[in-house]
XYZ file of C-alpha atoms in Angstrom:
417
model
C -30.928 28.358 7.262
C -30.955 26.680 10.659
C -33.199 27.782 13.523
C -30.099 28.858 15.398
C -28.956 31.022 12.477
C -32.364 32.650 12.055
C -32.402 33.483 15.756
C -29.224 35.494 15.288
C -30.850 38.008 12.932
C -30.754 41.251 14.862
C -33.194 44.150 14.399
C -30.935 47.087 13.538
C -33.324 49.519 11.884
C -33.578 53.155 12.921
C -30.301 53.398 14.790
C -28.966 56.709 15.970
C -25.633 57.779 14.481
C -23.633 57.004 17.633
C -25.157 53.532 17.854
C -24.526 52.979 14.145
C -20.848 53.818 14.629
C -20.595 51.326 17.496
C -22.384 48.483 15.676
C -20.338 49.054 12.534
C -17.037 48.875 14.385
C -18.181 45.846 16.388
C -19.235 44.028 13.211
C -15.771 44.510 11.783
C -14.077 43.378 14.993
C -16.287 40.324 15.496
C -16.130 39.056 11.901
C -12.645 39.915 10.652
C -12.681 37.274 7.903
C -16.054 38.358 6.526
C -16.598 41.194 4.100
C -18.890 43.673 5.829
C -19.536 46.572 3.457
C -20.160 49.786 5.276
C -20.155 53.523 5.133
C -18.750 55.513 7.971
C -21.026 57.117 10.516
C -19.842 60.461 9.168
C -21.192 59.566 5.721
C -24.423 58.480 7.302
C -24.595 61.766 9.170
C -24.157 63.744 5.944
C -27.107 61.954 4.323
C -29.424 62.264 7.301
C -31.353 65.435 8.019
C -31.928 66.848 11.474
C -32.916 64.050 13.849
C -34.027 61.648 11.121
C -32.940 58.084 11.923
C -30.008 56.561 10.128
C -31.245 53.463 8.330
C -29.485 50.101 8.253
C -28.016 51.064 4.885
C -24.847 52.106 6.677
C -24.197 49.009 8.811
C -24.240 45.488 7.439
C -23.842 42.847 10.149
C -23.648 39.154 9.322
C -24.864 36.021 11.075
C -22.041 34.738 13.246
C -20.202 31.578 12.204
C -21.817 31.411 8.750
C -20.232 31.423 5.318
C -21.482 31.821 1.753
C -20.054 32.337 -1.718
C -20.108 35.862 -3.153
C -18.547 37.988 -5.895
C -16.753 40.757 -4.065
C -15.090 44.004 -5.046
C -12.338 43.179 -2.597
C -10.016 46.111 -3.256
C -9.931 49.445 -5.053
C -8.686 47.951 -8.309
C -10.102 46.354 -11.479
C -11.735 42.930 -11.219
C -13.812 40.932 -8.757
C -12.959 38.099 -6.378
C -15.073 34.988 -5.802
C -14.992 34.343 -2.044
C -16.430 31.438 -0.071
C -15.965 32.960 3.403
C -18.443 35.851 3.270
C -20.832 35.933 6.209
C -24.530 35.408 5.478
C -26.194 38.812 5.978
C -28.219 39.323 9.106
C -31.738 40.710 8.714
C -33.549 43.234 10.832
C -37.144 43.022 12.007
C -38.477 44.582 8.778
C -36.223 42.731 6.335
C -36.206 39.414 4.509
C -33.379 37.066 3.565
C -33.440 35.911 -0.069
C -31.770 32.720 -1.318
C -30.445 33.720 -4.734
C -31.160 31.464 -7.716
C -30.122 33.525 -10.753
C -28.510 36.924 -11.255
C -27.991 39.095 -14.309
C -25.080 41.403 -15.072
C -25.793 45.115 -15.483
C -23.771 47.865 -17.115
C -23.292 49.276 -13.612
C -21.599 46.022 -12.610
C -19.245 46.434 -15.567
C -18.340 49.940 -14.364
C -17.528 48.488 -10.941
C -15.608 45.583 -12.478
C -13.305 47.874 -14.492
C -13.176 50.340 -11.564
C -13.780 53.575 -13.458
C -13.908 57.075 -11.988
C -17.601 56.814 -11.068
C -16.960 53.562 -9.179
C -14.021 55.047 -7.296
C -16.249 57.888 -6.084
C -19.270 55.734 -5.279
C -18.549 52.165 -4.205
C -17.284 51.284 -0.701
C -14.648 48.550 -0.614
C -14.961 45.706 0.172
C -18.468 45.088 -1.203
C -20.520 42.238 -2.642
C -21.954 43.699 -5.855
C -24.972 42.925 -8.088
C -28.585 44.085 -8.083
C -30.402 42.006 -10.730
C -31.669 38.678 -9.399
C -34.435 36.204 -8.652
C -34.662 33.859 -5.688
C -36.793 32.546 -2.839
C -37.354 33.989 0.601
C -35.323 32.023 3.158
C -36.268 33.944 6.307
C -38.432 36.900 7.356
C -37.980 39.498 10.065
C -40.229 39.501 13.118
C -42.290 42.492 11.939
C -42.673 41.433 8.291
C -46.178 40.690 7.039
C -47.333 39.518 3.605
C -44.248 37.409 2.914
C -43.330 33.867 3.866
C -40.460 31.467 3.372
C -40.467 29.965 -0.126
C -42.027 32.937 -1.947
C -40.345 33.487 -5.331
C -39.235 37.102 -5.514
C -37.044 39.750 -7.021
C -36.686 43.274 -5.682
C -36.383 47.003 -6.212
C -32.697 47.884 -5.968
C -33.177 51.485 -4.839
C -33.674 51.747 -1.087
C -35.166 55.101 -0.177
C -35.156 57.112 3.022
C -38.929 57.442 3.571
C -38.468 60.928 5.061
C -37.719 63.333 2.214
C -40.443 65.317 0.476
C -40.635 62.989 -2.531
C -40.822 59.818 -0.452
C -43.622 61.297 1.653
C -45.431 62.350 -1.539
C -45.333 58.802 -2.927
C -42.561 59.536 -5.447
C -39.898 57.254 -4.038
C -38.043 56.990 -7.358
C -37.067 60.647 -6.841
C -35.708 60.203 -3.303
C -32.602 62.350 -2.866
C -31.116 59.897 -0.325
C -31.393 56.698 -2.388
C -29.051 53.821 -1.513
C -28.263 51.241 -4.211
C -28.191 47.479 -3.615
C -24.843 46.190 -4.850
C -23.537 49.749 -5.175
C -23.706 51.273 -1.692
C -24.709 48.184 0.323
C -24.104 44.431 -0.184
C -25.655 43.058 -3.335
C -27.085 39.960 -4.970
C -24.030 38.299 -6.533
C -24.022 35.886 -3.622
C -25.923 32.943 -2.212
C -27.996 35.208 0.057
C -29.215 38.801 0.042
C -30.884 40.831 2.780
C -33.507 43.342 1.646
C -36.140 45.552 3.292
C -39.503 43.823 2.915
C -40.897 46.987 1.338
C -38.534 46.525 -1.613
C -39.476 42.915 -2.356
C -41.566 42.128 -5.468
C -43.412 38.854 -6.011
C -42.701 37.122 -9.340
C -45.766 35.905 -11.254
C -45.734 32.106 -11.781
C -45.744 32.455 -15.586
C -42.583 34.615 -15.639
C -39.460 32.506 -16.052
C -36.524 32.746 -13.664
C -34.337 33.956 -16.535
C -36.518 36.980 -17.288
C -37.235 37.615 -13.607
C -33.488 37.895 -13.008
C -33.371 41.100 -15.085
C -36.711 42.725 -14.260
C -34.753 45.583 -12.691
C -33.344 46.918 -16.028
C -36.546 45.932 -17.822
C -38.220 48.313 -15.393
C -35.903 51.104 -16.573
C -37.088 50.460 -20.126
C -40.749 50.336 -19.059
C -40.413 53.603 -17.133
C -38.771 55.273 -20.150
C -41.271 53.978 -22.695
C -44.472 54.498 -20.722
C -43.597 58.076 -19.776
C -45.401 59.096 -22.987
C -48.281 57.739 -25.080
C -46.838 55.283 -27.605
C -49.955 54.066 -29.388
C -49.673 54.690 -33.125
C -46.519 56.772 -32.659
C -43.174 56.609 -34.469
C -40.250 55.971 -32.117
C -36.508 56.530 -32.411
C -34.286 54.632 -29.952
C -30.625 55.680 -29.822
C -28.553 52.903 -28.248
C -29.066 49.157 -28.712
C -27.795 47.982 -25.357
C -30.034 45.563 -23.446
C -32.323 48.375 -22.251
C -32.585 49.764 -25.793
C -33.443 46.284 -27.084
C -36.088 45.817 -24.410
C -37.474 49.266 -25.167
C -38.014 48.235 -28.789
C -39.954 45.207 -27.565
C -42.083 47.325 -25.227
C -42.881 49.914 -27.904
C -44.146 47.271 -30.331
C -46.051 45.461 -27.577
C -47.825 48.673 -26.548
C -48.736 49.631 -30.109
C -46.144 51.976 -31.607
C -46.291 52.211 -35.406
C -42.617 52.267 -36.414
C -39.599 51.678 -34.165
C -36.135 52.642 -35.434
C -33.023 51.761 -33.405
C -29.542 53.195 -33.973
C -26.202 51.961 -32.651
C -22.684 51.132 -33.849
C -22.788 47.409 -32.922
C -24.220 45.079 -35.586
C -24.594 42.192 -33.135
C -26.815 44.184 -30.813
C -28.728 45.797 -33.662
C -29.715 42.322 -34.860
C -30.941 41.527 -31.352
C -32.988 44.742 -31.402
C -34.631 43.599 -34.639
C -35.464 40.235 -33.069
C -37.167 42.149 -30.243
C -39.393 43.994 -32.699
C -37.503 46.968 -34.158
C -38.654 47.747 -37.708
C -35.271 49.209 -38.668
C -31.894 48.763 -36.958
C -29.381 51.251 -38.311
C -25.604 51.168 -37.814
C -24.776 54.875 -37.852
C -21.022 54.216 -37.862
C -21.448 53.096 -41.483
C -23.226 56.295 -42.522
C -21.503 59.426 -43.797
C -24.298 61.543 -42.323
C -26.450 59.858 -39.621
C -29.151 62.545 -39.830
C -29.524 62.137 -43.596
C -29.603 58.350 -43.176
C -32.376 58.693 -40.611
C -34.321 60.992 -42.934
C -33.901 58.439 -45.722
C -35.200 55.715 -43.384
C -38.188 57.884 -42.441
C -39.045 58.353 -46.106
C -38.800 54.611 -46.786
C -41.206 53.945 -43.902
C -43.670 56.559 -45.119
C -43.044 58.995 -42.268
C -43.640 62.575 -43.375
C -42.949 64.761 -40.330
C -40.507 63.244 -37.821
C -40.318 60.952 -34.820
C -42.994 61.451 -32.190
C -41.115 59.736 -29.365
C -37.375 59.599 -28.695
C -35.787 57.144 -26.273
C -32.150 58.114 -25.680
C -30.324 55.083 -24.254
C -26.727 55.666 -25.373
C -25.412 58.699 -23.483
C -23.767 59.709 -26.758
C -23.748 63.404 -27.716
C -23.958 62.788 -31.468
C -26.824 60.348 -31.030
C -28.779 62.896 -29.025
C -28.060 65.604 -31.606
C -29.373 63.383 -34.406
C -32.473 62.667 -32.338
C -33.213 66.373 -31.852
C -32.731 66.967 -35.574
C -35.248 64.304 -36.593
C -37.909 64.793 -33.911
C -41.342 66.033 -34.942
C -42.589 69.359 -33.584
C -44.108 68.631 -30.183
C -42.021 65.474 -29.888
C -41.252 63.920 -26.519
C -37.932 62.447 -25.381
C -37.144 60.079 -22.493
C -33.505 60.554 -21.535
C -32.069 57.467 -19.797
C -28.541 57.284 -21.230
C -25.850 58.783 -19.004
C -23.144 60.695 -20.889
C -19.565 60.236 -19.680
C -19.138 64.018 -19.571
C -21.249 67.152 -20.150
C -21.959 68.155 -23.745
C -23.655 71.040 -25.550
C -26.924 70.671 -27.454
C -28.758 72.925 -29.897
C -31.391 74.404 -27.595
C -32.991 76.143 -30.575
C -34.211 72.714 -31.665
C -35.774 72.112 -28.261
C -37.389 75.539 -28.042
C -38.691 76.065 -31.565
C -39.884 72.478 -31.946
C -41.529 72.545 -28.544
C -39.806 69.308 -27.548
C -40.383 67.815 -24.097
C -37.292 66.174 -22.542
C -37.784 64.015 -19.442
C -34.925 62.572 -17.397
C -35.461 58.946 -16.340
C -33.934 57.368 -13.268
C -34.792 53.872 -12.090
C -38.383 52.703 -11.839
C -41.542 54.136 -10.320
C -42.140 52.258 -7.088
C -44.130 50.231 -7.652
C -46.303 51.341 -10.565
C -43.603 50.405 -13.082
C -43.212 46.963 -11.513
C -46.919 46.117 -11.761
C -47.173 47.297 -15.375
C -44.005 45.408 -16.273
C -45.237 42.192 -14.671
C -48.639 42.406 -16.336
C -47.118 43.077 -19.765
C -44.802 40.083 -19.393
C -47.742 37.866 -18.485
C -49.641 39.351 -21.438
C -47.075 38.300 -24.033
C -44.172 40.742 -23.755
C -42.019 37.891 -22.466
C -41.882 36.366 -25.966
C -40.064 39.441 -27.247
C -37.989 40.069 -24.128
C -36.530 36.560 -24.020
C -34.546 37.421 -27.170
C -32.432 39.788 -25.063
C -30.884 36.981 -23.002
C -27.963 35.571 -24.977
C -25.858 33.668 -22.427
C -26.240 31.591 -19.271
C -23.159 30.763 -17.247
C -22.387 29.345 -13.802
C -21.472 32.058 -11.301
C -17.840 30.943 -11.153
C -17.418 31.823 -14.859
C -18.124 35.488 -14.171
C -14.882 36.640 -15.794
C -15.940 35.054 -19.086
C -19.279 36.845 -18.781
C -17.621 40.242 -18.332
C -15.384 39.525 -21.334
C -18.467 38.908 -23.494
C -19.962 42.215 -22.363
C -16.779 44.209 -22.965
C -16.502 42.707 -26.454
C -20.065 43.807 -27.264
C -21.041 40.248 -28.159
C -23.915 39.747 -25.749
C -27.294 40.900 -24.607
C -28.201 40.030 -21.031
C -25.981 37.428 -19.382
C -27.503 35.355 -16.573
C -25.366 33.736 -13.864
C -26.747 30.579 -12.245
C -26.238 30.209 -8.482
C -27.917 26.798 -8.094
C -25.306 24.116 -7.492
């Protein structure tokens, strides 16, 4: 970044709705060839309450006469476009600019890539996507303290309002007005990313760039796992996607006794075993998944049922089999998102006294500190098994093909040229 470019960063925080509408329209007029993701002032108004300020989430100006490469959802259709004429994002007085080094592809990015119904309802077009990354700070806003150029960082992808009851109570992960990086505002699949300084997280020197690039989903797994006491407990994980794999690693690192993972993908089940799962069971090859689980429990010497359930699949049958095999007083973390509502046997929940906890994102920033310390303490040796591919950013289509074929764990895109 040149001195002239840095000087163009404009403080745009805490704009009133009318001002936001003006800045948004001006940004589009002044930079017609740049992709400036935005929500309308009317959308901003619907998310604000009373006279609360509208945050910069809804206007995304760029530094004039600058260009960078970015993966953009350019139109309301499947696929992404690699552009080299996207304006470098401007930062406000309380933001930082991050030079991206590596990014990782999330299941959310796949939803946006294929342009499913959720994406159509949620994602403004055009938009630079991506929210898993590691990089270095390239510039800091005038009011930012505690950060300097060159710091190696990643960041929390949920930007919260700061005004709702949960934010004011220190429970930002439950903010009702959350805005997602790479989902509602420009993301990290680019050479540069702007981010509020309060969302930035410093990467410990012993954590590799590869692992740091997917600390965001690792945080989902940490939040799910550490919601309940795992020490000496028997754990059932339904779903061997990357977060399920990482959950197996976390459970064994923390001290769970037995960890059983179920899925229908042999490739990913093998990865789960390499992360520490004691048993990886392909339920598509079983006539009766519940009976197969009971047989597995007997072989392991379990006499009552699973103490902890980690539901990572969003699959109705997987959740039903979990309820059937949970111990009385068992506890379930529910992270998987089902594609549509489904019925469950509430008698199992009631008469077994099962606790079910919904998990969304990460606790800010308790989860991040625990995650970082566990990685430094040896968790990284298990977690590194999850990363199966590294590709240059311009081979993104190949990366998405690997994911759709189910033949990958985490895929990291390199942005260093």
